Coordinates of C-alpha atoms (C1' of nucleotides) in Angstrom, one line a residue:
Chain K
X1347 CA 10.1 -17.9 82.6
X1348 CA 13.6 -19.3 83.3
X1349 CA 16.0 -17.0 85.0
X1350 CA 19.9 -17.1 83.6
X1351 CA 22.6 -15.8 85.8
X1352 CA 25.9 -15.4 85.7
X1353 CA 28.1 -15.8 88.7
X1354 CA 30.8 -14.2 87.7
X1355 CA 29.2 -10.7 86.4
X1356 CA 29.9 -7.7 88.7
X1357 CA 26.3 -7.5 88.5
X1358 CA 24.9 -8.4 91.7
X1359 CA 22.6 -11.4 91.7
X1360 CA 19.8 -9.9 93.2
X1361 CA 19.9 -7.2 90.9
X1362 CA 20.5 -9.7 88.0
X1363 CA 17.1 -11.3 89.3
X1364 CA 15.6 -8.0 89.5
X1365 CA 16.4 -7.2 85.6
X1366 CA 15.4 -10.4 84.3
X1367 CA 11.8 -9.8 86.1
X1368 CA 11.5 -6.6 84.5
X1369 CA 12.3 -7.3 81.5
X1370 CA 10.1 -10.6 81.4
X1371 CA 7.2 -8.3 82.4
X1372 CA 8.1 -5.2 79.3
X1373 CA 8.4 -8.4 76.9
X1374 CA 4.8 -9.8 78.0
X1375 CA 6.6 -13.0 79.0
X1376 CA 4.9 -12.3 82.6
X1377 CA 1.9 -10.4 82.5
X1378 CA -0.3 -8.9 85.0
X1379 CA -1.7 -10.6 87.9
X1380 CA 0.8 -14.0 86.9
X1381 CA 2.1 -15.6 89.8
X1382 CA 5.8 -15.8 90.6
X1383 CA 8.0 -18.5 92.1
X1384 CA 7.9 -18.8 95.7
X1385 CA 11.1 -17.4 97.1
X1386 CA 12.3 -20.4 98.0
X1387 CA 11.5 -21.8 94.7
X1388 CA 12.9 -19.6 92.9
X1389 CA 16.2 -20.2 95.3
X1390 CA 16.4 -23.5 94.7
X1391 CA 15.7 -23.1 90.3
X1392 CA 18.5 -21.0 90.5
X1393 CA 20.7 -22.0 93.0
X1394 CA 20.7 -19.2 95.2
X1395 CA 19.9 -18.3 98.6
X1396 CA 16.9 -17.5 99.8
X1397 CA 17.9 -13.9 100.9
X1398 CA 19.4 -12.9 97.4
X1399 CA 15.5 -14.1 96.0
X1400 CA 13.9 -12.1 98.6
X1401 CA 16.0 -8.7 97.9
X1402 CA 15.5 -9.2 94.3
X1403 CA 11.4 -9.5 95.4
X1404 CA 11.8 -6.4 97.7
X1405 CA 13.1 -4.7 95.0
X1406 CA 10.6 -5.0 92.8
X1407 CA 7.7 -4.7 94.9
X1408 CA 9.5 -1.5 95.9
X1409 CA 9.7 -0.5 92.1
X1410 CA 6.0 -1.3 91.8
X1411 CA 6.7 -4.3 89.3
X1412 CA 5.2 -7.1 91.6
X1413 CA 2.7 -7.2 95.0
X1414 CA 3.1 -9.6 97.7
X1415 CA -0.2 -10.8 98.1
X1416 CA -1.2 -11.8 102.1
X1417 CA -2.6 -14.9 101.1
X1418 CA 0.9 -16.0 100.0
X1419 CA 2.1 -15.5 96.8
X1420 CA 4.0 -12.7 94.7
X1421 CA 2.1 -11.5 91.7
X1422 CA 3.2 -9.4 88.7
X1423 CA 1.1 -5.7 89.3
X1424 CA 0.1 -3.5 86.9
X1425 CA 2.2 -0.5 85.4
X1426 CA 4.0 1.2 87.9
X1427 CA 3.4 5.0 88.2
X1428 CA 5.2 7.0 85.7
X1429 CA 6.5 9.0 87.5
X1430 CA 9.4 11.8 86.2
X1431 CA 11.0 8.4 84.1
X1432 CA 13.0 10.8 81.3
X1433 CA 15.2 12.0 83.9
X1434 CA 16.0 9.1 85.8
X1435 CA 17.5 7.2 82.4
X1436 CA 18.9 10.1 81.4
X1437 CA 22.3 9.9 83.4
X1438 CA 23.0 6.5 81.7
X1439 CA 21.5 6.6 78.6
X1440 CA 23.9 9.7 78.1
X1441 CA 26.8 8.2 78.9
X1442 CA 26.2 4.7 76.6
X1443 CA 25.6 7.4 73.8
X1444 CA 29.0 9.1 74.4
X1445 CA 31.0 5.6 74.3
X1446 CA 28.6 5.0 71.4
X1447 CA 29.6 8.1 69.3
X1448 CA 33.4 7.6 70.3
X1449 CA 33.4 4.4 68.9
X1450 CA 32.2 5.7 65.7
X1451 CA 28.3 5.5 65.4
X1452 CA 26.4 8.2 64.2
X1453 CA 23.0 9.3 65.9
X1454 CA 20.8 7.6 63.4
X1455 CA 22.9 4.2 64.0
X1456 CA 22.5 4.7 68.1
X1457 CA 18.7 5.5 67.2
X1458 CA 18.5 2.2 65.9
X1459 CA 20.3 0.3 68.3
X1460 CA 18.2 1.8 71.0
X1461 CA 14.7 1.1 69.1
X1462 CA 15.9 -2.6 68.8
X1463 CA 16.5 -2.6 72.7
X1464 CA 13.1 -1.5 72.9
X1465 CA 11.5 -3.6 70.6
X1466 CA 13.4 -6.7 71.5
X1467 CA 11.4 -9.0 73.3
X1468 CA 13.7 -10.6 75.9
X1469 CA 16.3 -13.6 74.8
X1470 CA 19.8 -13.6 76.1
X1471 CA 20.3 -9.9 77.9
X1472 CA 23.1 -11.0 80.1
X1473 CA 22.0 -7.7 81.9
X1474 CA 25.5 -6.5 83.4
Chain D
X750 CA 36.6 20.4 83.0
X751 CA 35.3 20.4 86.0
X752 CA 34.4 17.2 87.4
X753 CA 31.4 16.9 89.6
X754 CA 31.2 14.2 91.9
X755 CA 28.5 12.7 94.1
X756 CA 29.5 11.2 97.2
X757 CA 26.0 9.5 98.2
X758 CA 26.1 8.1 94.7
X759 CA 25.7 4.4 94.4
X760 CA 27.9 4.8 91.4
X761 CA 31.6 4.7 92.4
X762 CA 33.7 7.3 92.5
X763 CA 36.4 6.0 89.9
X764 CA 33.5 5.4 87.9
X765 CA 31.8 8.9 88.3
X766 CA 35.5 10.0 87.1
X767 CA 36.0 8.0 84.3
X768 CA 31.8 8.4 82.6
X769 CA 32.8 12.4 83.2
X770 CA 35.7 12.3 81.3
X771 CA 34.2 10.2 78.6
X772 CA 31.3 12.6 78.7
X773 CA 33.8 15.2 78.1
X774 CA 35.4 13.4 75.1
X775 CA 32.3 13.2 73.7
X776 CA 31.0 16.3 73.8
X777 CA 33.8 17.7 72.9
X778 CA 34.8 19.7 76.0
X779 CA 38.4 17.1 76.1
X780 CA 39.7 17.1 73.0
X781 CA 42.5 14.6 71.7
X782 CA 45.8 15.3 72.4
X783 CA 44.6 17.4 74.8
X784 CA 46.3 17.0 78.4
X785 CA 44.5 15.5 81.5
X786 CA 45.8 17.0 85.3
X787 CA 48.0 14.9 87.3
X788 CA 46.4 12.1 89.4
X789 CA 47.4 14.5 92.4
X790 CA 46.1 17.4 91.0
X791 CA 42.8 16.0 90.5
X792 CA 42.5 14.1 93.7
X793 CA 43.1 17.2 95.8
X794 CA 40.6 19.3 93.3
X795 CA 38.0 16.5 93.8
X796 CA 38.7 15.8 97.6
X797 CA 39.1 12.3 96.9
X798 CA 41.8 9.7 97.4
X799 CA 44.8 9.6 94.8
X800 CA 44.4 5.7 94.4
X801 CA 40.6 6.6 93.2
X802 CA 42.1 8.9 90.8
X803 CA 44.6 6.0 89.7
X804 CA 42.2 3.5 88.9
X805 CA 39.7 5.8 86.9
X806 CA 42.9 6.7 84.8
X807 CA 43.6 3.3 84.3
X808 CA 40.1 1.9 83.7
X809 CA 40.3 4.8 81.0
X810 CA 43.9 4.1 79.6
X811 CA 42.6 0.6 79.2
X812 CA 39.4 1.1 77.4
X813 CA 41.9 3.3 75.0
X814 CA 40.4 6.7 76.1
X815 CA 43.1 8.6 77.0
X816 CA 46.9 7.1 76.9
X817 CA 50.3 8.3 79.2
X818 CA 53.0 10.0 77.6
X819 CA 56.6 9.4 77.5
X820 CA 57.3 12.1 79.9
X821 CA 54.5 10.8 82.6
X822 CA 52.2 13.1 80.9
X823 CA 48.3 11.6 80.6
X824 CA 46.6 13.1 77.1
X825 CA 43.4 12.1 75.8
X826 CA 43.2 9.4 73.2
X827 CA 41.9 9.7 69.5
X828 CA 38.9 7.2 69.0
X829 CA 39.1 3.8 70.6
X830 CA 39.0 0.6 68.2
X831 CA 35.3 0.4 66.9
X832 CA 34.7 -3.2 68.0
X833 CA 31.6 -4.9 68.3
X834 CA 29.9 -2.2 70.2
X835 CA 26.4 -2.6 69.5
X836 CA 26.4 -5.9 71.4
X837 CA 28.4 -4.3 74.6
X838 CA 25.3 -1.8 75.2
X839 CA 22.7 -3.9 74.1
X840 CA 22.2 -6.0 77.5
X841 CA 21.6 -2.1 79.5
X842 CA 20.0 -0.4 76.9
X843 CA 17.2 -3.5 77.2
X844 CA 17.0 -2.8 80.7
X845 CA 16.3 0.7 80.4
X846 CA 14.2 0.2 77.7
X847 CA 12.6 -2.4 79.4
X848 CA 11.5 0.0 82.8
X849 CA 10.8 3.2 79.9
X850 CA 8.1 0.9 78.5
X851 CA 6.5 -0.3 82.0
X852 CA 6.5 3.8 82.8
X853 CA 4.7 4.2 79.5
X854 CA 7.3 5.4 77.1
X855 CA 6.5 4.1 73.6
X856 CA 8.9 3.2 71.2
X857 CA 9.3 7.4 69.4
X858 CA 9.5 8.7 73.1
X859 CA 12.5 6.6 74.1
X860 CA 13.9 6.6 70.4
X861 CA 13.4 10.6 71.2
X862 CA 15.1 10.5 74.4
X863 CA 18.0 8.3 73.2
X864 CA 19.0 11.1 71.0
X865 CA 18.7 13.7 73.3
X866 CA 21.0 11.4 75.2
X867 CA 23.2 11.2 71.9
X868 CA 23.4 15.0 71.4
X869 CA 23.3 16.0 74.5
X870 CA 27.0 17.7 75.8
X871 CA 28.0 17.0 79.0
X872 CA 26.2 18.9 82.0
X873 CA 26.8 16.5 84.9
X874 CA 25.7 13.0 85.2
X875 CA 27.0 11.1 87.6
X876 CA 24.7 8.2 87.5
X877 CA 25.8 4.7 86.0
Chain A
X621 CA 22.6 8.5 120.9
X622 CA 22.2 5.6 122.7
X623 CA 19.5 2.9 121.3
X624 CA 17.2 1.2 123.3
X625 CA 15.7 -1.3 121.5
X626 CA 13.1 -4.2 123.3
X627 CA 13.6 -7.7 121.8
X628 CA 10.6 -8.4 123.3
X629 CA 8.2 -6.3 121.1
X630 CA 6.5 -6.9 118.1
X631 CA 7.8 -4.2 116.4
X632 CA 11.2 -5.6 114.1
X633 CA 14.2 -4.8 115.3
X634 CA 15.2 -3.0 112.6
X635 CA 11.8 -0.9 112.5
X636 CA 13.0 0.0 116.0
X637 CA 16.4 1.1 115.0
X638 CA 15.0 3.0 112.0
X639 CA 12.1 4.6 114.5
X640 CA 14.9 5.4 117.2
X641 CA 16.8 7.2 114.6
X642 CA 14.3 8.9 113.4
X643 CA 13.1 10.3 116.9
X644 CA 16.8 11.4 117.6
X645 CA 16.4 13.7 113.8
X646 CA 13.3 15.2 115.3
X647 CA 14.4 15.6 118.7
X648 CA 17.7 17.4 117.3
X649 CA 19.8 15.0 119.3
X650 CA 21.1 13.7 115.5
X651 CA 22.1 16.7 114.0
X652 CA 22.1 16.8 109.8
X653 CA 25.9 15.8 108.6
X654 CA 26.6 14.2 111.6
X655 CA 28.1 10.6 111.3
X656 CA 26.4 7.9 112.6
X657 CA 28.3 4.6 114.1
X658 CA 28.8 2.4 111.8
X659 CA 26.6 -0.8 111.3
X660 CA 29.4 -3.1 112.9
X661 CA 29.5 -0.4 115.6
X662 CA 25.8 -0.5 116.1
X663 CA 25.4 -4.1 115.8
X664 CA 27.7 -4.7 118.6
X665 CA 26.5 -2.1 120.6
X666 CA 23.0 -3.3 120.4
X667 CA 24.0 -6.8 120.7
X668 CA 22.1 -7.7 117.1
X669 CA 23.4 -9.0 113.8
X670 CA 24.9 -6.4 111.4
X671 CA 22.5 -7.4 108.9
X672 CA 19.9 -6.0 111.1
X673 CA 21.5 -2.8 111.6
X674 CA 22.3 -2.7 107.4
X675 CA 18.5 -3.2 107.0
X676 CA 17.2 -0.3 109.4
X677 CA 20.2 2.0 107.3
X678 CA 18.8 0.9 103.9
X679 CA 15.2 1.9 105.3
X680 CA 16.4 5.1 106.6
X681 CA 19.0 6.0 103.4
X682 CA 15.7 5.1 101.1
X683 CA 13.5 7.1 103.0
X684 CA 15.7 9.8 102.7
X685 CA 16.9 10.7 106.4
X686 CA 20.4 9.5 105.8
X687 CA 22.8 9.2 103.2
X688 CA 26.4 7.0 102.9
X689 CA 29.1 8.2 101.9
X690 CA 31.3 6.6 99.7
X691 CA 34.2 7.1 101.3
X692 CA 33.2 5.5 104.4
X693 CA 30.7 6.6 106.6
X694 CA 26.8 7.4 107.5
X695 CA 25.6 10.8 107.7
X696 CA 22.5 12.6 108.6
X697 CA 20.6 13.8 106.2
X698 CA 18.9 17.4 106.0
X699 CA 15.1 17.7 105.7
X700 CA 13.5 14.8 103.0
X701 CA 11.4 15.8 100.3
X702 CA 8.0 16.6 101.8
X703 CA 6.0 15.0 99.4
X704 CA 2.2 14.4 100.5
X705 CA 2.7 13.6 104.1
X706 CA -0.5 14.2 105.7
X707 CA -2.1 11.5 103.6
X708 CA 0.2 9.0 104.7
X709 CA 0.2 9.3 108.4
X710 CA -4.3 9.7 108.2
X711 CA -4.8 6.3 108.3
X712 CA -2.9 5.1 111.2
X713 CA -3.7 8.3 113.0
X714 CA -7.4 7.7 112.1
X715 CA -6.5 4.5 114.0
X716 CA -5.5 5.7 116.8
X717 CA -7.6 8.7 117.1
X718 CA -10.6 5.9 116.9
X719 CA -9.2 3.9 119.7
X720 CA -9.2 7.2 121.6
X721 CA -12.2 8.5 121.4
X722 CA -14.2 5.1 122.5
X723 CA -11.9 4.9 125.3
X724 CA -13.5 8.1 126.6
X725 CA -11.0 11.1 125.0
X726 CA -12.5 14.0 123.5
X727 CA -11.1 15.9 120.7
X728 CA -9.4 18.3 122.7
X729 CA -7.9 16.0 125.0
X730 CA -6.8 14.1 121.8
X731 CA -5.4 17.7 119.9
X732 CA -3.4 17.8 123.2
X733 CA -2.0 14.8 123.6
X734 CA -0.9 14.9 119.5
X735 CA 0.6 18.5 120.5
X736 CA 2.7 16.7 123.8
X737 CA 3.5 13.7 121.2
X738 CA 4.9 16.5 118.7
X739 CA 7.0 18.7 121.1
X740 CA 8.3 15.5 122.8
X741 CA 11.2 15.6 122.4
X742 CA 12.7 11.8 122.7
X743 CA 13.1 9.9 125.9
X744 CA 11.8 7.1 126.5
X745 CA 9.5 6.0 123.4
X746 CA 9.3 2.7 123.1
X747 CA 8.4 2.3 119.4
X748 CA 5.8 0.1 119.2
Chain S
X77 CA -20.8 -1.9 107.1
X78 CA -18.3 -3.1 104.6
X79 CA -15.1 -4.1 105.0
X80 CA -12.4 -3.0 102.5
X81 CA -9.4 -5.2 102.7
X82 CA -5.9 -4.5 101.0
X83 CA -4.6 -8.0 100.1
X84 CA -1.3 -6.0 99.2
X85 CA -0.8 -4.4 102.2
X86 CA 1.7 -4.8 104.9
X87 CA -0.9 -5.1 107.5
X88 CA -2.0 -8.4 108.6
X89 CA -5.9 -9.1 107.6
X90 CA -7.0 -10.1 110.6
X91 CA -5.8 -6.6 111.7
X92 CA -7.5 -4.5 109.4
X93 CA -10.6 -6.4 109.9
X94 CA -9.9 -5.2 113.5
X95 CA -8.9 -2.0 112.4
X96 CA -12.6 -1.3 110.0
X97 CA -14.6 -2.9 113.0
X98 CA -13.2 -0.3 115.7
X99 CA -13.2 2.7 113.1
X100 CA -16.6 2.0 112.2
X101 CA -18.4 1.8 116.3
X102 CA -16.2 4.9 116.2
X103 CA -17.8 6.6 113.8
X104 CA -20.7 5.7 115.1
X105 CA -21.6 3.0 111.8
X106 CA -21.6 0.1 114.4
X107 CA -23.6 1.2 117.6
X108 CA -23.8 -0.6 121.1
X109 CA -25.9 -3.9 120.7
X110 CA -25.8 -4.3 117.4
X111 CA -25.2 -7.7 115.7
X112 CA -21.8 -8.0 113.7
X113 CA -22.0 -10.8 110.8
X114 CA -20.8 -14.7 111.6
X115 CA -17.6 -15.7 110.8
X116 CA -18.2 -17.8 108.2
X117 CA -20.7 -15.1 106.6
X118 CA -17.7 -12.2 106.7
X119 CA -15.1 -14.9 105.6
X120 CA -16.9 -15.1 102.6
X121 CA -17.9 -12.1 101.6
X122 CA -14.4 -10.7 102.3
X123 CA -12.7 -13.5 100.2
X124 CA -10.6 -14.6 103.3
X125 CA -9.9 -17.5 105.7
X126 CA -12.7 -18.0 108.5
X127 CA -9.8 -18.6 110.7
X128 CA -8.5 -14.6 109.7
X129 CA -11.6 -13.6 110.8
X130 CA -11.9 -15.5 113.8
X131 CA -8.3 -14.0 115.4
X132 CA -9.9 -10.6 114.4
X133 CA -13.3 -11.3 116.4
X134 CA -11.0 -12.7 119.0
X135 CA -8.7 -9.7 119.1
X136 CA -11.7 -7.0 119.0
X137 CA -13.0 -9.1 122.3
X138 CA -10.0 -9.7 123.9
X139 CA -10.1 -5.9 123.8
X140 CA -13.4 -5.1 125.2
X141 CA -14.9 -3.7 121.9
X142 CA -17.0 -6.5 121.2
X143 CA -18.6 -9.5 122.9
X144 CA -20.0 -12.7 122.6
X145 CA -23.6 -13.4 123.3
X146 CA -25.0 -16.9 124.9
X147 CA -26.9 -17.7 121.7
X148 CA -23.9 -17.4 119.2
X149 CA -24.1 -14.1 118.2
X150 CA -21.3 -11.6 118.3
X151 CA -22.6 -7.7 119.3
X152 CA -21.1 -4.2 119.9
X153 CA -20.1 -4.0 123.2
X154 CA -20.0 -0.2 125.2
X155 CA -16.7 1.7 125.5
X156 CA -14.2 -0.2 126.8
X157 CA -12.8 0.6 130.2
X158 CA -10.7 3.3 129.8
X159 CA -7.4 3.1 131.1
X160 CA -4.2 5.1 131.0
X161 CA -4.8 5.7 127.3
X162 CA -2.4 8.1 127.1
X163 CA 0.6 6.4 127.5
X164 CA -0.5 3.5 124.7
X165 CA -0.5 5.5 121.9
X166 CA 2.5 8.2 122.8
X167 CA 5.0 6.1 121.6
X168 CA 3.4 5.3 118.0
X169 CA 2.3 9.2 118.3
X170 CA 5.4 10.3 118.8
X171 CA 7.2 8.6 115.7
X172 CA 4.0 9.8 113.1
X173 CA 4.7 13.1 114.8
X174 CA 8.8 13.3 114.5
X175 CA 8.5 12.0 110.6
X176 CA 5.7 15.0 110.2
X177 CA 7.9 17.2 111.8
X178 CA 10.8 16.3 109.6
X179 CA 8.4 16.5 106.5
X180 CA 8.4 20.2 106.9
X181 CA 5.0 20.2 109.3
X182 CA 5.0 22.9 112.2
X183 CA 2.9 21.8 115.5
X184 CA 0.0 23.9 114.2
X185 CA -0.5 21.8 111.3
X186 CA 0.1 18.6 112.9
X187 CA -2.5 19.0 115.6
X188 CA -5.1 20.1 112.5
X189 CA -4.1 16.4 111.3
X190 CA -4.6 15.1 114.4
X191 CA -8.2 16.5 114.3
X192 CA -8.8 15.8 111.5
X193 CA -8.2 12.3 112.3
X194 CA -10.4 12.3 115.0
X195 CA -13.7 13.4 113.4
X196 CA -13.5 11.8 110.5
X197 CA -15.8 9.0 110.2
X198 CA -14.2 6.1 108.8
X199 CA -13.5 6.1 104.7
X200 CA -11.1 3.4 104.0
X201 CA -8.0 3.1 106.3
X202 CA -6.3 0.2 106.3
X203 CA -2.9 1.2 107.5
X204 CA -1.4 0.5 111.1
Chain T
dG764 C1' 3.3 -23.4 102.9
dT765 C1' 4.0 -18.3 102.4
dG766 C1' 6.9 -14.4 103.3
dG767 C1' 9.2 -11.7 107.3
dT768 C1' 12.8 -11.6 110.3
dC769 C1' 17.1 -12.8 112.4
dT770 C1' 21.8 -15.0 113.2
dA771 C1' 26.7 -15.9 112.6
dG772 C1' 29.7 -16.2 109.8
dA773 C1' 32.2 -14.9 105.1
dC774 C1' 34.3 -12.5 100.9
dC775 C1' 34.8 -8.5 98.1
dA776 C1' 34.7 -3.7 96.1
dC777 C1' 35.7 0.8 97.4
dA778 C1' 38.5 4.5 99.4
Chain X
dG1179 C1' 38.0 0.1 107.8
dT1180 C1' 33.6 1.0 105.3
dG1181 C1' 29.4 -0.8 103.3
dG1182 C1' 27.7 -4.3 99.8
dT1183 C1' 26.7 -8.9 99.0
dC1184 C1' 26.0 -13.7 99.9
dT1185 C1' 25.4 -18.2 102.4
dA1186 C1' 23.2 -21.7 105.2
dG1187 C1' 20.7 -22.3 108.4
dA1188 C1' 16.6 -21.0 111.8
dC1189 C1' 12.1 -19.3 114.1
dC1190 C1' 7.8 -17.0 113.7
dA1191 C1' 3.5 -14.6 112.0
dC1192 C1' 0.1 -15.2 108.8
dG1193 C1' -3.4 -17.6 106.3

DNA sequence: GTGGTCTAGACCACA
DNA sequence: GTGGTCTAGACCACG
């Protein structure tokens, strides 16, 4: 699992971290009960600081993605709780769809393009 | 049109501006040619700063939504240049496909949800 | 409002910060849509590091008891969803009430003293 | 008497290990006398450090629930001495009782909790 | 050695 | 002027 940021995105870096997590763990890449990096590994890999790692890590455990295990460790949990999920994607998925359809694509061809984001199984999302 | 904004958002208010008015396009509601109000006019309806008002115009102007008139006029836009657009929405559409899976979306839910995002016309979303 | 916050205690300071503010909701000495200092404010006054006071915010703002305003400022929230409260607080209370009981309290004496705890209304808690 | 840890949880081991021990003589599972399990023995079968334990056994005698017999073994002590009781637990009291409050709970229903609480005989609490 | 917490600065986006 | 983010250190509780 290697992280790639990008410095200059308006995406914050924590939140950059945060993405790449999640979407290592929806493309099997990291899978249930895995061990992360260490924070300060993780820093260090990707040139961070040890703060940005640790929000990124908060996030997540918040989210439900990851458990900090006492012993010491971060592990990759199970699925988080559902949860009311349609809504909360809703807001943004709506408004990629409206610049979609003004720049010309039809439902089918946003259909598509959203069953390859689903199906695609990590690679280069520069997640911004 | 009436613009709904929300304050405690995380989304900025220029933003929440400009996704409402391309939600608007979209669905319709703005049509081109059609003319927008004044950046006053709108910044006193909204309760928000003129310069906020100013910089959502001029995200819009510059993404080719809307376009300012000879006589200081702003009017909505036809379509924008296609472009590549698949690849600008792929990076957050993985992301949100990413979480809809974790929740337990399969692929037909979220393919179902994206067009209910697609067809869906306007109603309020403020989120990113 | 005034904070008083023991740098001495186990507790974090920015659990005591969020607990303080909470306690001042309750007591009806914070008021909902009133403004609270700001973090530089309440960093200085308390003589800790803004990040401190950010953290306790985020805490309170994601529990739902405040909310911040975009255009500058951090307000009191109204009520936050009730959600399934009485499982939450069992197991510490089932904590305490154990504590109490070997130390000689009876389940009257306990009901009372929960009753005092609940009509309390601020003062001199000192939020461990 | 068995112990069920939360590896994930925010409380420390050694303190739900304290937590269980004083729930259970609460409940009446431990009585007066009896003989709590080695170290070593509960280290292993609760998949922690004998050293987690040790602070735990150290704590619980440290406050009076348990003590330490000439031969080696480690038995149930009587109530502790009782104390001004009140005062230790009004502060933590007071915060579950303002966040109740705010949840929507009136004074009735918190002092049912708070009973609730009391009798209940042990379960699986491993919160503060 | 792990994460949790805190400090004393700093820069930036937003309004 | 506000909060959001980040840095480069540091100390401590926990295991």
């Amino acid at each position: 699992m290697l992280l790639r940021l990008d410095m200059a995105s308006r995406t914050p870096i924590y939140m950059q971290i945060r993405n790449q997590v999640v979407l290592g763990i929806a493309a099997g890449e990291l899978t249930p009960g895995e061990k992360l990096p260490t924070i300060r590994a993780l820093a260090e890999q990707c040139g961070v600081n040890m703060m940005t790692v640790n929000k990124a890590y908060g996030l997540l455990r918040h989210e439900g993605y990851i458990t900090t295990d006492r012993r010491g460790g971060t592990v990759v949990a199970g699925s988080p709780g559902a949860g009311a999920l349609s809504e909360r994607y809703l807001g943004a998925l709506r408004i990629i769809a409206a610049e979609a359809r003004l720049a010309g694509m039809d439902e089918d061809g946003f259909a598509a393009l959203c069953r390859e984001a689903y199906s695609y199984n990590n690679g280069g999302a520069d997640n911004e």
